Tab-separated table of C-alpha atoms in Angstrom:
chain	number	residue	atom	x	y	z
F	1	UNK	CA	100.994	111.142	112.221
F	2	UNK	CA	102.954	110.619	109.373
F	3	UNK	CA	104.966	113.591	107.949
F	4	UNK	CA	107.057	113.868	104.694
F	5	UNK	CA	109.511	116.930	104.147
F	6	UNK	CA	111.174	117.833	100.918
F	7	UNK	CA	113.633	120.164	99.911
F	8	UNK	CA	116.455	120.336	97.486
F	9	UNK	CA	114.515	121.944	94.437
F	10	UNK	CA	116.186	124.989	92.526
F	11	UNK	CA	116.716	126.666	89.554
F	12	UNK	CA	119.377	124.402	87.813
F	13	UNK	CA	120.759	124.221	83.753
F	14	UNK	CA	120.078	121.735	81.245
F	15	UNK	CA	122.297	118.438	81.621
F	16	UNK	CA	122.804	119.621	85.345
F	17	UNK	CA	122.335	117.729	88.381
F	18	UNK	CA	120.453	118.097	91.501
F	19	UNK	CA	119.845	115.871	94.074
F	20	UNK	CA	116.061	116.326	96.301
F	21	UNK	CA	115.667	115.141	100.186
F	22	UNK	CA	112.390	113.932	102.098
F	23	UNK	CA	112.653	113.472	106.039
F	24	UNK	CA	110.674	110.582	107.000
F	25	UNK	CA	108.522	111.114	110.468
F	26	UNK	CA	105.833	109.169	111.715
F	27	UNK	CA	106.412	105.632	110.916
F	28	UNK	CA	109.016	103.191	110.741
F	29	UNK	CA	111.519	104.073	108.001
F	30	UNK	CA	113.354	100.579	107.845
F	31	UNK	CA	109.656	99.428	106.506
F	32	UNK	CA	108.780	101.766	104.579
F	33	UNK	CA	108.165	102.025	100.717
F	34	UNK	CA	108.609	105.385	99.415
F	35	UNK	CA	107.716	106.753	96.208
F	36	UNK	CA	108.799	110.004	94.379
F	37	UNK	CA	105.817	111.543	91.375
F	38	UNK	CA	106.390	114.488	89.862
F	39	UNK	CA	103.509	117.493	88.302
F	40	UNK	CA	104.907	119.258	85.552
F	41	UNK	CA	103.320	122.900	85.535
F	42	UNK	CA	99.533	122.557	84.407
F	43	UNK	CA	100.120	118.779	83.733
F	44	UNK	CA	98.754	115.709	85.639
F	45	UNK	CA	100.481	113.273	87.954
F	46	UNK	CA	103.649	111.337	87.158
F	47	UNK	CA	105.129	108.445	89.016
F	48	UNK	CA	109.141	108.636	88.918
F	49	UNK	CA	110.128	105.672	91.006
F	50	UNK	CA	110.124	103.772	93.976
F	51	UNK	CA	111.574	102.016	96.808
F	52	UNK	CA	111.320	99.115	98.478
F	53	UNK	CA	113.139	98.838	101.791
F	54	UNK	CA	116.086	96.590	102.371
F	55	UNK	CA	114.134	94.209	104.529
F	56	UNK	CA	111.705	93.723	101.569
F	57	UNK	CA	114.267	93.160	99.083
F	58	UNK	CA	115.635	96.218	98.335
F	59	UNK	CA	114.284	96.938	94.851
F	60	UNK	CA	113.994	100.482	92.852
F	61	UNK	CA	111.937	100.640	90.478
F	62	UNK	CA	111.984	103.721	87.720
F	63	UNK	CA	109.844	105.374	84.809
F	64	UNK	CA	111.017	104.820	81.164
F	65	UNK	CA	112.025	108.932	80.969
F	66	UNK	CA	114.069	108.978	84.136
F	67	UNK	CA	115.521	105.407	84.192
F	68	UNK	CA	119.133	105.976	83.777
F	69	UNK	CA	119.566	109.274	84.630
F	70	UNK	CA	117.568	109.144	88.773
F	71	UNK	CA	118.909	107.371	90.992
F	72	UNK	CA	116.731	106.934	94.374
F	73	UNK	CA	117.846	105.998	97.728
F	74	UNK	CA	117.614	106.367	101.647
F	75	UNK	CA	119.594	106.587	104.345
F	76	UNK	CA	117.578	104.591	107.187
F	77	UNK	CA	119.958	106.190	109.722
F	78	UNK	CA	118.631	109.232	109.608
F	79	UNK	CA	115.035	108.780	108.035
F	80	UNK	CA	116.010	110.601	105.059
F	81	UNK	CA	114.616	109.491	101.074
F	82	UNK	CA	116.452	110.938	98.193
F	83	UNK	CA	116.287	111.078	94.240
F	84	UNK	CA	119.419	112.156	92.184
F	85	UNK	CA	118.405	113.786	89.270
F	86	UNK	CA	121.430	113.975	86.794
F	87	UNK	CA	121.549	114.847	82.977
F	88	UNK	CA	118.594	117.064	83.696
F	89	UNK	CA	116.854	118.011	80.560
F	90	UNK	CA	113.974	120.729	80.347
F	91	UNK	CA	111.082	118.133	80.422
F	92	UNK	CA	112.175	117.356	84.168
F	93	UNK	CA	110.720	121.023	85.052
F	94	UNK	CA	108.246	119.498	87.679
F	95	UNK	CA	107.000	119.794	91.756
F	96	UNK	CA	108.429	116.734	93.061
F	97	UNK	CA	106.975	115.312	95.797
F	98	UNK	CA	107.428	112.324	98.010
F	99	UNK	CA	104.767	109.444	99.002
F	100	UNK	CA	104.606	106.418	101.510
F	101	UNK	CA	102.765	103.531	99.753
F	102	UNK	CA	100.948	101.776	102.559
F	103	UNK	CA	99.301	98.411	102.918
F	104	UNK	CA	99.510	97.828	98.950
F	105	UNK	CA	101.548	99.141	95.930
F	106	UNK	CA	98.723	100.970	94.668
F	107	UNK	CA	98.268	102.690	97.573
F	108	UNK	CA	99.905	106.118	98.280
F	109	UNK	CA	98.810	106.992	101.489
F	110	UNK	CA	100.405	110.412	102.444
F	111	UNK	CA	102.102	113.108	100.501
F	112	UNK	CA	105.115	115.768	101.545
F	113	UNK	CA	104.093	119.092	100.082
F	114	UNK	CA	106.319	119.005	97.334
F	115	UNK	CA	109.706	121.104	96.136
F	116	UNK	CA	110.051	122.759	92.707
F	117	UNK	CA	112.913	122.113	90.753
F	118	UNK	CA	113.086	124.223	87.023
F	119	UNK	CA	115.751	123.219	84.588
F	120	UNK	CA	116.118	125.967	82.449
F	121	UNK	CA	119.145	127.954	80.531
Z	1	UNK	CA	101.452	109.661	78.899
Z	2	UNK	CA	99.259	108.323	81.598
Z	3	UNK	CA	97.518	104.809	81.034
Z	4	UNK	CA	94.493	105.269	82.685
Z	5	UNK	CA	91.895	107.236	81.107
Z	6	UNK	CA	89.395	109.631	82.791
Z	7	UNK	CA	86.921	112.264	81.968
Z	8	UNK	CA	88.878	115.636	81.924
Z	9	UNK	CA	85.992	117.609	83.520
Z	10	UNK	CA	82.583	116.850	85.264
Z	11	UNK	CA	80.225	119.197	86.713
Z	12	UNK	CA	77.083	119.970	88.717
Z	13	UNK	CA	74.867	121.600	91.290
Z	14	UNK	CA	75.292	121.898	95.001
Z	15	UNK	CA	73.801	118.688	96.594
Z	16	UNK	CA	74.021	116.476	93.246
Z	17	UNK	CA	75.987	113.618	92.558
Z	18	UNK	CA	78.874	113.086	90.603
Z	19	UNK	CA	80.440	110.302	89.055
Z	20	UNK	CA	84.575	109.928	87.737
Z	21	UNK	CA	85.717	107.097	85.634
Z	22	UNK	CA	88.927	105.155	84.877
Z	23	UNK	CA	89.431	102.904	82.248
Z	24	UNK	CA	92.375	100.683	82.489
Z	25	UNK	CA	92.802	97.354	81.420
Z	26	UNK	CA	94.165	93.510	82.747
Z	27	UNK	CA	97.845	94.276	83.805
Z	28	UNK	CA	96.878	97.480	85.717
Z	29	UNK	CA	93.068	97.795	87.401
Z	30	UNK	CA	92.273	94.450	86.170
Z	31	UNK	CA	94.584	92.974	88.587
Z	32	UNK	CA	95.563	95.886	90.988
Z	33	UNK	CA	94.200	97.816	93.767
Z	34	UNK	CA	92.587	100.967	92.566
Z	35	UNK	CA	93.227	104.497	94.713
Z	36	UNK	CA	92.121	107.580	94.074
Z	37	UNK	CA	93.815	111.389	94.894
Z	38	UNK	CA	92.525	114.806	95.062
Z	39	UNK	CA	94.174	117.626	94.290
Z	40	UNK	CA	93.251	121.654	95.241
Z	41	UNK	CA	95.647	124.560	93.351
Z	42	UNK	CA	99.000	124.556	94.733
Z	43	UNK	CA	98.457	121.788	97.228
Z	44	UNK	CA	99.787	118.613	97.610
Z	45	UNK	CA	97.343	115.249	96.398
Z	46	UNK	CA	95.792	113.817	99.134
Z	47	UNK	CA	94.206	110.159	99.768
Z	48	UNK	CA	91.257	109.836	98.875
Z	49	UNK	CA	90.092	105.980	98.313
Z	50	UNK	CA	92.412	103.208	98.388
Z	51	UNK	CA	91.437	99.245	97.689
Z	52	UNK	CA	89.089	100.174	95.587
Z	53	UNK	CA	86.231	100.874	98.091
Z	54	UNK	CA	87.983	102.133	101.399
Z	55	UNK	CA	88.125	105.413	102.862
Z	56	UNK	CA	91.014	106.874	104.865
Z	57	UNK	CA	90.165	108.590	108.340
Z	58	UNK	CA	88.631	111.592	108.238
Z	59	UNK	CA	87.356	111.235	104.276
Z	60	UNK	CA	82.988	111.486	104.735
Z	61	UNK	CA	80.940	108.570	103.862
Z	62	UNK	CA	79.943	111.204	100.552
Z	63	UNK	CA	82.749	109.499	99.178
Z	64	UNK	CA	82.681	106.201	97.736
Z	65	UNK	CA	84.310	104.280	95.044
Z	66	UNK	CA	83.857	100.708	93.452
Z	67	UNK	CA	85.872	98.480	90.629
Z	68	UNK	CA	84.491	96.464	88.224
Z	69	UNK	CA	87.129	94.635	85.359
Z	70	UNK	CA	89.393	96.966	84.475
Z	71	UNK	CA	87.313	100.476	85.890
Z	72	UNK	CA	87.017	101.582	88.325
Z	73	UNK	CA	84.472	104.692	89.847
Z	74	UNK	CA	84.523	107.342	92.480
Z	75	UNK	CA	81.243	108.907	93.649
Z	76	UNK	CA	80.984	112.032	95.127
Z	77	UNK	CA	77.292	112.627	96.423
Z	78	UNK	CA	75.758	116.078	98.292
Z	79	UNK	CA	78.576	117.700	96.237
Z	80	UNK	CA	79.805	121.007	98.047
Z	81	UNK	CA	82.036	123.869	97.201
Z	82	UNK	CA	84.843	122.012	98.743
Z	83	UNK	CA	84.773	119.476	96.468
Z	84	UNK	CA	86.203	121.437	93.350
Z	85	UNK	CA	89.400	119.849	92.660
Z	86	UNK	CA	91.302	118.022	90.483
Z	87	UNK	CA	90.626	113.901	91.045
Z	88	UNK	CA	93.012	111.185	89.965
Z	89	UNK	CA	92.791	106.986	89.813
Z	90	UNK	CA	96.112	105.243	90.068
Z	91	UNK	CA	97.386	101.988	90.578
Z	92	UNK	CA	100.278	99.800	89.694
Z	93	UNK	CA	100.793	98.153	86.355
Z	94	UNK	CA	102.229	94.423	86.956
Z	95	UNK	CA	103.371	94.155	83.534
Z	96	UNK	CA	105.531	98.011	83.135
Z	97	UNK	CA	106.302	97.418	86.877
Z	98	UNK	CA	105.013	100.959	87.017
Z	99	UNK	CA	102.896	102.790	88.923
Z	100	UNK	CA	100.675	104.593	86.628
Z	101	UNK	CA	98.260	107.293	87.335
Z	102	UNK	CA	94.619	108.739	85.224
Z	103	UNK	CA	94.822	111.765	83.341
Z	104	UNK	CA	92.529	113.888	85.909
Z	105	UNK	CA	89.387	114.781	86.138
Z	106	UNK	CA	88.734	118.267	87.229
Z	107	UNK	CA	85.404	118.431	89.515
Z	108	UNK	CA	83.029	121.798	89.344
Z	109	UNK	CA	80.150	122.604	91.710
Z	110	UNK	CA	77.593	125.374	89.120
């Protein structure tokens, strides 16, 4: 069974940073592509980026309001996925949550239960 | 701002049948895998249909969803209680080389 842990979310300032883990269990991490999306309160769904492991190229791939300031990554020795989140701004008030994408890029197949991170003065 | 449009909010009695759409166009369901999410308060989304027309383990056969251009549909028959949720299409756009996700569609059993 596939299991996806985050943590990292807090209370943090404007222009801030903050950087969010997910622990990988279940599958094999070297293969994996991971996504993080993010649910502003009361708001819908929004993707923040991707990864595609090295062994598939290597690729990240970002939304137009976080490109530049998130930076994702992994560290396959110990199953871990991360996003740094710098020059935080207000808008970035959001759960975050991690996603495998299995069997296609459209498909997001399992879901960690999410961290909260609140940029606020 | 999402890309892919849905109803905000459909509705009906115990046992009916209810119907969500998404409206997308060429560079995202046109050409794309369509999957769709479900989402209870506080909770995490959850798999619903992915390829268009499959169904993880463990989602009933009351579930079923089909593409057509660029929309794409998710039934829900012999609606329950359960169902109430928030439901969400996504897929990824070959032309933002983004994944982009509906607006939601909140479901309500009267």
């Amino acid at each position: 069974e596939v299991q996806l842990v985050e943590s990292g979310g807090a209370l943090v300032k404007p222009g801030g940073s903050l950087r969010l883990s997910c622990e990988v269990l279940g599958l094999s991490f070297s293969d994996a592509w991971m996504t993080w999306v993010r649910q502003a309160p009361g708001e819908g769904l929004e993707w923040v980026g991707r990864s595609i492991p090295e062994r598939g190229g290597g690729a990240t791939d970002y939304a137009a309001p976080v490109k530049g300031r998130f930076t994702i990554s992994r560290d396959y020795s110990r199953n871990m996925f991360y996003l740094q989140m710098n020059s935080l701004k207000i808008e970035d008030t959001a759960v975050y949550f991690c996603s495998w994408i299995d069997k296609t890029p459209s498909n997001l197949a399992s879901w960690g239960p999410g961290t909260q991170v609140t940029v606020s003065s | 701002q999402s890309v892919l449009t849905q109803p905000p909010s459909v509705s009906a009695a115990p046992g009916q049948r209810v119907t969500i759409s998404c409206s997308g166009s060429s560079s995202n369901i046109g050409n794309n895998y369509v999957s769709w999410y479900h989402q209870l308060p506080g909770t995490a989304p959850k798999l619903l249909m992915y390829e268009n027309t499959k169904r993880p383990s463990g989602i009933p056969d009351r579930f079923s969803g089909s593409k057509s251009g660029t929309s794409a549909t998710l039934g829900i028959t012999g609606l329950q209680t359960g169902d109430e949720a928030d439901y969400y299409c996504g897929t990824w756009d070959s032309t933002l080389s983004v994944y982009v996700f509906g607006t939601g569609t909140k479901v309500a059993v009267l």
